[in-house]
Amino acid sequence: MHKAHQSSLGRRVSSWICESCQARLALGQKATASRAFSTISKRAGTASPSPNRRPKVPDTPARTRFAPSPTGNLHLGSIRTALFNYLLARRTGGQFLLRIEDTDQKRTIPGAEERLFRDLRWAGLHWDEGPEVGGPCGPYRQSDRLGLYESHVRTLLSNRKAYRCFCSAERIDKLNRLRHDKGLPLGYDRKCIDMPTHEADDRAAKGESHVIRFHVPKDYPKYNDLVYGTSGHGAGKSKQYLADEPVYDDPVLIKSDKFPTYHFANVVDDKLMDVTHVIRGSEWMSSTPLHVALYHAFDWSPPQYGHVPLLVDVNRQKLSKRNFDSDISSFRDKQGIFPETLTNFAALLGWSHQRKNDVMDLPELEKIFDLKITKGNTMVAFEKLTFLQEAHARRRVEAGGEPFEQMVRDVALELVNKYGAAVVTRFIGKRKLRDIVADFLHIRSLPYRNSHQFVEGLLIFLFNDGIKRRQPLDVAVPDVAVYPKLRVAASTFFNIPEAHWNRETLRDHLSQLHVSDDVATTAEAKAQAKAGTKALYAFLRWALLGVESSPDAPTTMEILGRDVCESRIREAVLVAREVENQSTTPKVQARRVPKGEGNSKWQAHSLPSVAVSVG
């Protein structure tokens, strides 16, 4: 709009709008202009002033913990929870604690605790305090801390924030059945809450079976979730159902067997172990208001809680251990996954970063981890695990050292187990198996996922007495007219002695077997040179391995060895001659190089002149 017209319009509007409305209108125009500028800046690629949206890590060292129950093997969700707590502690220079929550003795499985230790250490998640390590806040098994729970529950009893309940299990069941039949919500009717303290203590002293319940406050306290923020999670009223007769959500703190429930032991232990941050699965969000209420009942400050998203499958269903073999032992022992691969994979399940590359080992994760965690469920795509495994395998190969040597040992053992010592020995000849396997692993076109899969891919290399080629020669190299030149060119490799059979010499020899672009002087000559080079490499791939694609020829020939290459090339030359004879293409006579024929004083630069004319 023209400026003069805008000014005139502004004067006309101001003549009939009151001053307060004009002020609000001006504020609205400023807000609109600000939004418009922000939009224009984004479209133009101009960064408008905005605060860093990535959540900050704590300014002080975080004390975190992982508290599994010894009721089975660690699974993918467990290792992710442990990893996030570990990374937060390492990023802030804090401590990572391990605590065994074994108060449910009926579900404890013998040997499970030792497997937990082994799996965590294998993944590189070494704890600073906990079982087998010690620390100032021990003991670190809940079954060894019963005296602490007993002394703390006495504090709540004395403050009337907890009470003894002598109702039998039969009475509770009957109460719940009656309410269920009426369509009423279940709960406890607080029958024992007004029992005089001296009477309750006397009955308990005489050994009468009872539990200790928490007197839930009317309103649950709010808390700020590190992931979900103050979006209402954790706020609200406790469950007090007032239909016909009131019932309440007064959870049990101490069971009749004197063992604490999860909720009570969890809160007491976190406090006494000075835990400052708790990262756990979102399935515990419904329990967090109760935990915060227990902290307040003791006049304690609760730790900061952060809940990570649920893991789901491709159908958006909760990742079930019955449908997916997600135990850590399965990843390690059955699938051959590296520890750095698994921690990398687990870290990306719900957490995002600003790096361009997803491939990170544990030290790299420790440096950049923050609390940028998604609020929605996280779909587990195991294709990503395969990608990361291949990437970390390549890292191991390039870095060398013990992790690479372990790969070599695994592949060597798998080779012997799969194909037998006789086949492997015949293949390697006088060479060392370790060196041959190392060469295999350095081939970039052979992806490594585990030793079993890798060895399966080596089948085409291993058999000296002929190979099963996957396609006919005239499909691999359609132009039959070039077969004579290809036969002669391939046969020139027989002149290279064993002592010079390495990829550097072989690569130099190949470069002299075709007319290069630099030598060609016309467009037609250049095209012929490229076609000749392509045909030669296709023929060698077909001759040596019988596949459409393979590692580069010098690498392949070095690994196969001179004897194997000569045997396979001679076989391929015979096949090429037969195809020529059967073809209607005018035949070109080419002398077959007999076995053993050649220059016994071969030097790398002395090549038959016919070999240079393959283009």
PDB file of C-alpha atoms in Angstrom, residues 83-329:
ATOM      1  CA  LEU A  83      23.456 -45.731  28.776  1.00  0.00           C
ATOM      2  CA  PHE A  84      21.592 -42.433  29.160  1.00  0.00           C
ATOM      3  CA  ASN A  85      22.354 -42.326  32.884  1.00  0.00           C
ATOM      4  CA  TYR A  86      25.980 -43.239  32.223  1.00  0.00           C
ATOM      5  CA  LEU A  87      26.395 -40.579  29.527  1.00  0.00           C
ATOM      6  CA  LEU A  88      24.819 -37.842  31.643  1.00  0.00           C
ATOM      7  CA  ALA A  89      27.219 -38.632  34.481  1.00  0.00           C
ATOM      8  CA  ARG A  90      30.244 -38.709  32.185  1.00  0.00           C
ATOM      9  CA  ARG A  91      29.258 -35.532  30.329  1.00  0.00           C
ATOM     10  CA  THR A  92      29.020 -33.582  33.604  1.00  0.00           C
ATOM     11  CA  GLY A  93      31.995 -35.146  35.375  1.00  0.00           C
ATOM     12  CA  GLY A  94      29.715 -36.915  37.837  1.00  0.00           C
ATOM     13  CA  GLN A  95      29.314 -40.495  39.004  1.00  0.00           C
ATOM     14  CA  PHE A  96      27.372 -43.460  37.626  1.00  0.00           C
ATOM     15  CA  LEU A  97      26.023 -45.872  40.245  1.00  0.00           C
ATOM     16  CA  LEU A  98      24.777 -49.437  39.940  1.00  0.00           C
ATOM     17  CA  ARG A  99      22.175 -50.674  42.418  1.00  0.00           C
ATOM     18  CA  ILE A 100      20.563 -54.110  42.465  1.00  0.00           C
ATOM     19  CA  GLU A 101      16.863 -53.938  43.345  1.00  0.00           C
ATOM     20  CA  ASP A 102      16.227 -57.471  44.579  1.00  0.00           C
ATOM     21  CA  THR A 103      13.456 -56.947  47.107  1.00  0.00           C
ATOM     22  CA  ASP A 104      11.095 -59.155  45.090  1.00  0.00           C
ATOM     23  CA  GLN A 105      12.722 -62.388  46.147  1.00  0.00           C
ATOM     24  CA  LYS A 106      10.156 -64.561  44.374  1.00  0.00           C
ATOM     25  CA  ARG A 107      11.164 -63.201  40.944  1.00  0.00           C
ATOM     26  CA  THR A 108      14.925 -63.220  41.489  1.00  0.00           C
ATOM     27  CA  ILE A 109      16.702 -65.641  39.141  1.00  0.00           C
ATOM     28  CA  PRO A 110      19.968 -67.287  40.234  1.00  0.00           C
ATOM     29  CA  GLY A 111      22.889 -66.087  38.134  1.00  0.00           C
ATOM     30  CA  ALA A 112      21.012 -63.088  36.715  1.00  0.00           C
ATOM     31  CA  GLU A 113      23.053 -60.621  38.759  1.00  0.00           C
ATOM     32  CA  GLU A 114      26.349 -61.918  37.381  1.00  0.00           C
ATOM     33  CA  ARG A 115      24.979 -61.707  33.835  1.00  0.00           C
ATOM     34  CA  LEU A 116      23.985 -58.076  34.460  1.00  0.00           C
ATOM     35  CA  PHE A 117      27.533 -57.258  35.491  1.00  0.00           C
ATOM     36  CA  ARG A 118      28.991 -59.011  32.452  1.00  0.00           C
ATOM     37  CA  ASP A 119      26.622 -57.325  29.986  1.00  0.00           C
ATOM     38  CA  LEU A 120      27.211 -53.825  31.361  1.00  0.00           C
ATOM     39  CA  ARG A 121      30.978 -54.231  31.331  1.00  0.00           C
ATOM     40  CA  TRP A 122      30.895 -55.667  27.816  1.00  0.00           C
ATOM     41  CA  ALA A 123      29.007 -52.545  26.682  1.00  0.00           C
ATOM     42  CA  GLY A 124      31.630 -50.352  28.343  1.00  0.00           C
ATOM     43  CA  LEU A 125      29.257 -49.011  31.015  1.00  0.00           C
ATOM     44  CA  HIS A 126      31.573 -49.276  34.007  1.00  0.00           C
ATOM     45  CA  TRP A 127      30.023 -48.053  37.248  1.00  0.00           C
ATOM     46  CA  ASP A 128      31.810 -45.817  39.757  1.00  0.00           C
ATOM     47  CA  GLU A 129      29.939 -47.187  42.769  1.00  0.00           C
ATOM     48  CA  GLY A 130      28.052 -50.409  43.236  1.00  0.00           C
ATOM     49  CA  PRO A 131      28.478 -54.173  43.638  1.00  0.00           C
ATOM     50  CA  GLU A 132      32.021 -55.498  43.133  1.00  0.00           C
ATOM     51  CA  VAL A 133      33.255 -51.892  43.159  1.00  0.00           C
ATOM     52  CA  GLY A 134      32.085 -50.545  46.505  1.00  0.00           C
ATOM     53  CA  GLY A 135      31.571 -46.928  47.467  1.00  0.00           C
ATOM     54  CA  PRO A 136      30.612 -44.661  50.357  1.00  0.00           C
ATOM     55  CA  CYS A 137      26.847 -45.206  50.008  1.00  0.00           C
ATOM     56  CA  GLY A 138      26.701 -48.974  50.184  1.00  0.00           C
ATOM     57  CA  PRO A 139      25.527 -51.597  50.463  1.00  0.00           C
ATOM     58  CA  TYR A 140      24.285 -51.523  46.858  1.00  0.00           C
ATOM     59  CA  ARG A 141      21.886 -54.468  47.021  1.00  0.00           C
ATOM     60  CA  GLN A 142      18.485 -53.679  48.437  1.00  0.00           C
ATOM     61  CA  SER A 143      18.285 -57.027  50.208  1.00  0.00           C
ATOM     62  CA  ASP A 144      21.273 -55.829  52.307  1.00  0.00           C
ATOM     63  CA  ARG A 145      19.572 -52.545  53.226  1.00  0.00           C
ATOM     64  CA  LEU A 146      16.484 -53.758  55.102  1.00  0.00           C
ATOM     65  CA  GLY A 147      17.556 -52.026  58.319  1.00  0.00           C
ATOM     66  CA  LEU A 148      17.659 -48.669  56.523  1.00  0.00           C
ATOM     67  CA  TYR A 149      14.123 -49.084  55.207  1.00  0.00           C
ATOM     68  CA  GLU A 150      12.864 -50.078  58.629  1.00  0.00           C
ATOM     69  CA  SER A 151      14.379 -47.015  60.321  1.00  0.00           C
ATOM     70  CA  HIS A 152      12.988 -44.657  57.698  1.00  0.00           C
ATOM     71  CA  VAL A 153       9.496 -46.083  57.727  1.00  0.00           C
ATOM     72  CA  ARG A 154       9.455 -45.484  61.512  1.00  0.00           C
ATOM     73  CA  THR A 155       9.942 -41.788  60.745  1.00  0.00           C
ATOM     74  CA  LEU A 156       6.822 -41.774  58.582  1.00  0.00           C
ATOM     75  CA  LEU A 157       4.859 -43.719  61.207  1.00  0.00           C
ATOM     76  CA  SER A 158       5.820 -41.267  63.918  1.00  0.00           C
ATOM     77  CA  ASN A 159       4.725 -38.347  61.710  1.00  0.00           C
ATOM     78  CA  ARG A 160       1.408 -40.067  60.899  1.00  0.00           C
ATOM     79  CA  LYS A 161       2.353 -40.067  57.219  1.00  0.00           C
ATOM     80  CA  ALA A 162       2.232 -43.833  57.183  1.00  0.00           C
ATOM     81  CA  TYR A 163       0.190 -46.353  59.163  1.00  0.00           C
ATOM     82  CA  ARG A 164       0.093 -50.064  59.890  1.00  0.00           C
ATOM     83  CA  CYS A 165      -2.615 -52.030  58.125  1.00  0.00           C
ATOM     84  CA  PHE A 166      -3.640 -55.370  59.618  1.00  0.00           C
ATOM     85  CA  CYS A 167      -6.284 -56.180  57.028  1.00  0.00           C
ATOM     86  CA  SER A 168      -5.878 -59.682  55.691  1.00  0.00           C
ATOM     87  CA  ALA A 169      -5.384 -60.409  52.030  1.00  0.00           C
ATOM     88  CA  GLU A 170      -8.796 -62.081  52.076  1.00  0.00           C
ATOM     89  CA  ARG A 171     -10.470 -58.901  53.317  1.00  0.00           C
ATOM     90  CA  ILE A 172      -8.783 -56.768  50.654  1.00  0.00           C
ATOM     91  CA  ASP A 173      -9.802 -59.244  47.956  1.00  0.00           C
ATOM     92  CA  LYS A 174     -13.393 -59.279  49.217  1.00  0.00           C
ATOM     93  CA  LEU A 175     -13.506 -55.485  49.289  1.00  0.00           C
ATOM     94  CA  ASN A 176     -12.254 -55.270  45.711  1.00  0.00           C
ATOM     95  CA  ARG A 177     -14.648 -57.977  44.479  1.00  0.00           C
ATOM     96  CA  LEU A 178     -17.646 -56.200  45.954  1.00  0.00           C
ATOM     97  CA  ARG A 179     -16.621 -52.898  44.412  1.00  0.00           C
ATOM     98  CA  HIS A 180     -15.887 -54.560  41.086  1.00  0.00           C
ATOM     99  CA  ASP A 181     -19.330 -56.144  41.040  1.00  0.00           C
ATOM    100  CA  LYS A 182     -20.866 -52.711  41.589  1.00  0.00           C
ATOM    101  CA  GLY A 183     -18.752 -51.188  38.826  1.00  0.00           C
ATOM    102  CA  LEU A 184     -16.841 -49.046  41.319  1.00  0.00           C
ATOM    103  CA  PRO A 185     -13.105 -48.250  41.238  1.00  0.00           C
ATOM    104  CA  LEU A 186     -10.834 -50.338  43.441  1.00  0.00           C
ATOM    105  CA  GLY A 187      -8.769 -49.092  46.353  1.00  0.00           C
ATOM    106  CA  TYR A 188      -8.340 -49.308  50.102  1.00  0.00           C
ATOM    107  CA  ASP A 189     -10.946 -47.973  52.562  1.00  0.00           C
ATOM    108  CA  ARG A 190      -8.433 -46.903  55.247  1.00  0.00           C
ATOM    109  CA  LYS A 191      -9.979 -49.145  57.852  1.00  0.00           C
ATOM    110  CA  CYS A 192      -6.779 -49.156  59.919  1.00  0.00           C
ATOM    111  CA  ILE A 193      -5.721 -45.520  59.566  1.00  0.00           C
ATOM    112  CA  ASP A 194      -7.316 -44.337  62.810  1.00  0.00           C
ATOM    113  CA  MET A 195      -5.983 -47.206  64.915  1.00  0.00           C
ATOM    114  CA  PRO A 196      -4.167 -45.756  67.978  1.00  0.00           C
ATOM    115  CA  THR A 197      -0.415 -45.891  67.591  1.00  0.00           C
ATOM    116  CA  HIS A 198       0.160 -47.852  70.798  1.00  0.00           C
ATOM    117  CA  GLU A 199      -2.344 -50.498  69.725  1.00  0.00           C
ATOM    118  CA  ALA A 200      -0.803 -50.846  66.266  1.00  0.00           C
ATOM    119  CA  ASP A 201       2.708 -51.047  67.696  1.00  0.00           C
ATOM    120  CA  ASP A 202       1.645 -53.622  70.285  1.00  0.00           C
ATOM    121  CA  ARG A 203       0.022 -55.859  67.655  1.00  0.00           C
ATOM    122  CA  ALA A 204       3.088 -55.566  65.453  1.00  0.00           C
ATOM    123  CA  ALA A 205       5.383 -56.397  68.391  1.00  0.00           C
ATOM    124  CA  LYS A 206       3.407 -59.587  68.990  1.00  0.00           C
ATOM    125  CA  GLY A 207       4.154 -60.658  65.431  1.00  0.00           C
ATOM    126  CA  GLU A 208       0.737 -60.079  63.892  1.00  0.00           C
ATOM    127  CA  SER A 209       0.959 -60.004  60.135  1.00  0.00           C
ATOM    128  CA  HIS A 210       0.537 -56.547  58.643  1.00  0.00           C
ATOM    129  CA  VAL A 211       1.779 -54.096  56.012  1.00  0.00           C
ATOM    130  CA  ILE A 212       2.697 -50.435  56.278  1.00  0.00           C
ATOM    131  CA  ARG A 213       0.832 -48.067  53.985  1.00  0.00           C
ATOM    132  CA  PHE A 214       1.594 -44.530  52.892  1.00  0.00           C
ATOM    133  CA  HIS A 215      -0.994 -41.919  53.829  1.00  0.00           C
ATOM    134  CA  VAL A 216      -1.318 -40.332  50.397  1.00  0.00           C
ATOM    135  CA  PRO A 217      -1.827 -36.547  50.527  1.00  0.00           C
ATOM    136  CA  LYS A 218      -4.869 -34.976  48.931  1.00  0.00           C
ATOM    137  CA  ASP A 219      -2.866 -33.389  46.107  1.00  0.00           C
ATOM    138  CA  TYR A 220       0.196 -34.837  44.471  1.00  0.00           C
ATOM    139  CA  PRO A 221       3.033 -32.302  44.167  1.00  0.00           C
ATOM    140  CA  LYS A 222       4.100 -31.048  40.767  1.00  0.00           C
ATOM    141  CA  TYR A 223       7.516 -31.767  39.343  1.00  0.00           C
ATOM    142  CA  ASN A 224       9.489 -30.607  36.318  1.00  0.00           C
ATOM    143  CA  ASP A 225      10.371 -33.419  33.936  1.00  0.00           C
ATOM    144  CA  LEU A 226      13.689 -33.018  32.130  1.00  0.00           C
ATOM    145  CA  VAL A 227      12.100 -34.346  28.933  1.00  0.00           C
ATOM    146  CA  TYR A 228       8.419 -33.408  29.181  1.00  0.00           C
ATOM    147  CA  GLY A 229       8.850 -30.167  31.103  1.00  0.00           C
ATOM    148  CA  THR A 230       5.987 -28.732  33.161  1.00  0.00           C
ATOM    149  CA  SER A 231       3.335 -29.907  30.763  1.00  0.00           C
ATOM    150  CA  GLY A 232       1.106 -31.251  33.493  1.00  0.00           C
ATOM    151  CA  HIS A 233       2.770 -34.637  33.861  1.00  0.00           C
ATOM    152  CA  GLY A 234       2.928 -35.551  37.518  1.00  0.00           C
ATOM    153  CA  ALA A 235       0.453 -32.932  38.689  1.00  0.00           C
ATOM    154  CA  GLY A 236      -3.040 -33.621  39.902  1.00  0.00           C
ATOM    155  CA  LYS A 237      -5.016 -35.117  42.728  1.00  0.00           C
ATOM    156  CA  SER A 238      -4.358 -38.493  44.284  1.00  0.00           C
ATOM    157  CA  LYS A 239      -6.997 -41.152  43.765  1.00  0.00           C
ATOM    158  CA  GLN A 240      -9.711 -40.695  46.380  1.00  0.00           C
ATOM    159  CA  TYR A 241     -12.872 -42.383  45.187  1.00  0.00           C
ATOM    160  CA  LEU A 242     -15.982 -41.171  47.037  1.00  0.00           C
ATOM    161  CA  ALA A 243     -18.660 -43.452  45.581  1.00  0.00           C
ATOM    162  CA  ASP A 244     -20.919 -45.045  48.277  1.00  0.00           C
ATOM    163  CA  GLU A 245     -17.903 -45.676  50.588  1.00  0.00           C
ATOM    164  CA  PRO A 246     -14.615 -43.861  50.020  1.00  0.00           C
ATOM    165  CA  VAL A 247     -11.479 -45.715  48.990  1.00  0.00           C
ATOM    166  CA  TYR A 248      -7.985 -44.348  48.617  1.00  0.00           C
ATOM    167  CA  ASP A 249      -4.794 -45.041  46.718  1.00  0.00           C
ATOM    168  CA  ASP A 250      -2.627 -45.672  49.786  1.00  0.00           C
ATOM    169  CA  PRO A 251       0.201 -47.860  48.464  1.00  0.00           C
ATOM    170  CA  VAL A 252       2.054 -50.400  50.580  1.00  0.00           C
ATOM    171  CA  LEU A 253       5.534 -49.306  51.634  1.00  0.00           C
ATOM    172  CA  ILE A 254       6.597 -52.352  53.652  1.00  0.00           C
ATOM    173  CA  LYS A 255       5.162 -55.774  52.820  1.00  0.00           C
ATOM    174  CA  SER A 256       4.175 -58.403  55.348  1.00  0.00           C
ATOM    175  CA  ASP A 257       7.518 -60.187  54.762  1.00  0.00           C
ATOM    176  CA  LYS A 258       9.303 -57.025  56.005  1.00  0.00           C
ATOM    177  CA  PHE A 259      10.673 -56.289  52.546  1.00  0.00           C
ATOM    178  CA  PRO A 260      10.041 -52.811  51.092  1.00  0.00           C
ATOM    179  CA  THR A 261       8.045 -52.291  47.936  1.00  0.00           C
ATOM    180  CA  TYR A 262       9.777 -50.891  44.875  1.00  0.00           C
ATOM    181  CA  HIS A 263       8.426 -47.369  45.408  1.00  0.00           C
ATOM    182  CA  PHE A 264       9.624 -46.986  48.987  1.00  0.00           C
ATOM    183  CA  ALA A 265      13.046 -48.574  48.543  1.00  0.00           C
ATOM    184  CA  ASN A 266      13.592 -46.589  45.361  1.00  0.00           C
ATOM    185  CA  VAL A 267      13.017 -43.252  47.068  1.00  0.00           C
ATOM    186  CA  VAL A 268      15.040 -44.060  50.204  1.00  0.00           C
ATOM    187  CA  ASP A 269      17.968 -45.432  48.213  1.00  0.00           C
ATOM    188  CA  ASP A 270      18.097 -42.534  45.771  1.00  0.00           C
ATOM    189  CA  LYS A 271      18.175 -40.100  48.664  1.00  0.00           C
ATOM    190  CA  LEU A 272      20.775 -41.932  50.743  1.00  0.00           C
ATOM    191  CA  MET A 273      22.964 -42.456  47.671  1.00  0.00           C
ATOM    192  CA  ASP A 274      22.798 -38.736  46.803  1.00  0.00           C
ATOM    193  CA  VAL A 275      21.320 -39.388  43.363  1.00  0.00           C
ATOM    194  CA  THR A 276      20.719 -36.052  41.659  1.00  0.00           C
ATOM    195  CA  HIS A 277      19.242 -37.160  38.303  1.00  0.00           C
ATOM    196  CA  VAL A 278      17.034 -40.108  37.400  1.00  0.00           C
ATOM    197  CA  ILE A 279      16.638 -41.039  33.723  1.00  0.00           C
ATOM    198  CA  ARG A 280      14.150 -43.871  33.255  1.00  0.00           C
ATOM    199  CA  GLY A 281      11.488 -45.205  30.922  1.00  0.00           C
ATOM    200  CA  SER A 282       8.242 -43.330  30.369  1.00  0.00           C
ATOM    201  CA  GLU A 283       6.313 -46.273  31.838  1.00  0.00           C
ATOM    202  CA  TRP A 284       7.381 -44.948  35.266  1.00  0.00           C
ATOM    203  CA  MET A 285       5.842 -41.518  34.763  1.00  0.00           C
ATOM    204  CA  SER A 286       2.643 -42.566  36.505  1.00  0.00           C
ATOM    205  CA  SER A 287       4.687 -43.486  39.602  1.00  0.00           C
ATOM    206  CA  THR A 288       6.730 -40.298  39.761  1.00  0.00           C
ATOM    207  CA  PRO A 289       4.050 -38.192  41.555  1.00  0.00           C
ATOM    208  CA  LEU A 290       4.001 -40.811  44.315  1.00  0.00           C
ATOM    209  CA  HIS A 291       7.796 -40.763  44.540  1.00  0.00           C
ATOM    210  CA  VAL A 292       7.859 -36.984  44.784  1.00  0.00           C
ATOM    211  CA  ALA A 293       5.167 -37.139  47.480  1.00  0.00           C
ATOM    212  CA  LEU A 294       7.327 -39.557  49.475  1.00  0.00           C
ATOM    213  CA  TYR A 295      10.259 -37.162  49.219  1.00  0.00           C
ATOM    214  CA  HIS A 296       8.082 -34.374  50.553  1.00  0.00           C
ATOM    215  CA  ALA A 297       6.840 -36.608  53.374  1.00  0.00           C
ATOM    216  CA  PHE A 298      10.452 -36.834  54.558  1.00  0.00           C
ATOM    217  CA  ASP A 299      11.042 -33.120  53.893  1.00  0.00           C
ATOM    218  CA  TRP A 300      13.615 -34.109  51.269  1.00  0.00           C
ATOM    219  CA  SER A 301      14.292 -32.494  47.920  1.00  0.00           C
ATOM    220  CA  PRO A 302      13.640 -34.944  45.089  1.00  0.00           C
ATOM    221  CA  PRO A 303      16.137 -35.542  42.278  1.00  0.00           C
ATOM    222  CA  GLN A 304      15.444 -34.309  38.775  1.00  0.00           C
ATOM    223  CA  TYR A 305      13.481 -36.830  36.756  1.00  0.00           C
ATOM    224  CA  GLY A 306      13.638 -37.384  33.021  1.00  0.00           C
ATOM    225  CA  HIS A 307      11.531 -39.991  31.247  1.00  0.00           C
ATOM    226  CA  VAL A 308      12.595 -41.467  27.908  1.00  0.00           C
ATOM    227  CA  PRO A 309      10.128 -42.664  25.273  1.00  0.00           C
ATOM    228  CA  LEU A 310       8.722 -46.128  24.860  1.00  0.00           C
ATOM    229  CA  LEU A 311      10.357 -48.402  22.269  1.00  0.00           C
ATOM    230  CA  VAL A 312       7.917 -49.677  19.641  1.00  0.00           C
ATOM    231  CA  ASP A 313       8.137 -51.915  16.587  1.00  0.00           C
ATOM    232  CA  VAL A 314       7.249 -51.039  12.991  1.00  0.00           C
ATOM    233  CA  ASN A 315       3.573 -51.613  13.842  1.00  0.00           C
ATOM    234  CA  ARG A 316       3.809 -49.018  16.628  1.00  0.00           C
ATOM    235  CA  GLN A 317       3.359 -51.751  19.215  1.00  0.00           C
ATOM    236  CA  LYS A 318       5.496 -51.935  22.332  1.00  0.00           C
ATOM    237  CA  LEU A 319       8.724 -53.763  21.596  1.00  0.00           C
ATOM    238  CA  SER A 320       8.033 -57.136  23.160  1.00  0.00           C
ATOM    239  CA  LYS A 321      10.741 -59.530  24.288  1.00  0.00           C
ATOM    240  CA  ARG A 322       8.473 -62.338  23.125  1.00  0.00           C
ATOM    241  CA  ASN A 323       8.525 -61.060  19.536  1.00  0.00           C
ATOM    242  CA  PHE A 324      12.076 -59.728  19.322  1.00  0.00           C
ATOM    243  CA  ASP A 325      15.207 -61.375  20.659  1.00  0.00           C
ATOM    244  CA  SER A 326      16.515 -58.136  22.140  1.00  0.00           C
ATOM    245  CA  ASP A 327      18.587 -59.550  25.003  1.00  0.00           C
ATOM    246  CA  ILE A 328      22.082 -58.128  25.150  1.00  0.00           C
ATOM    247  CA  SER A 329      23.493 -61.652  25.107  1.00  0.00           C
TER     248      SER A 329
END
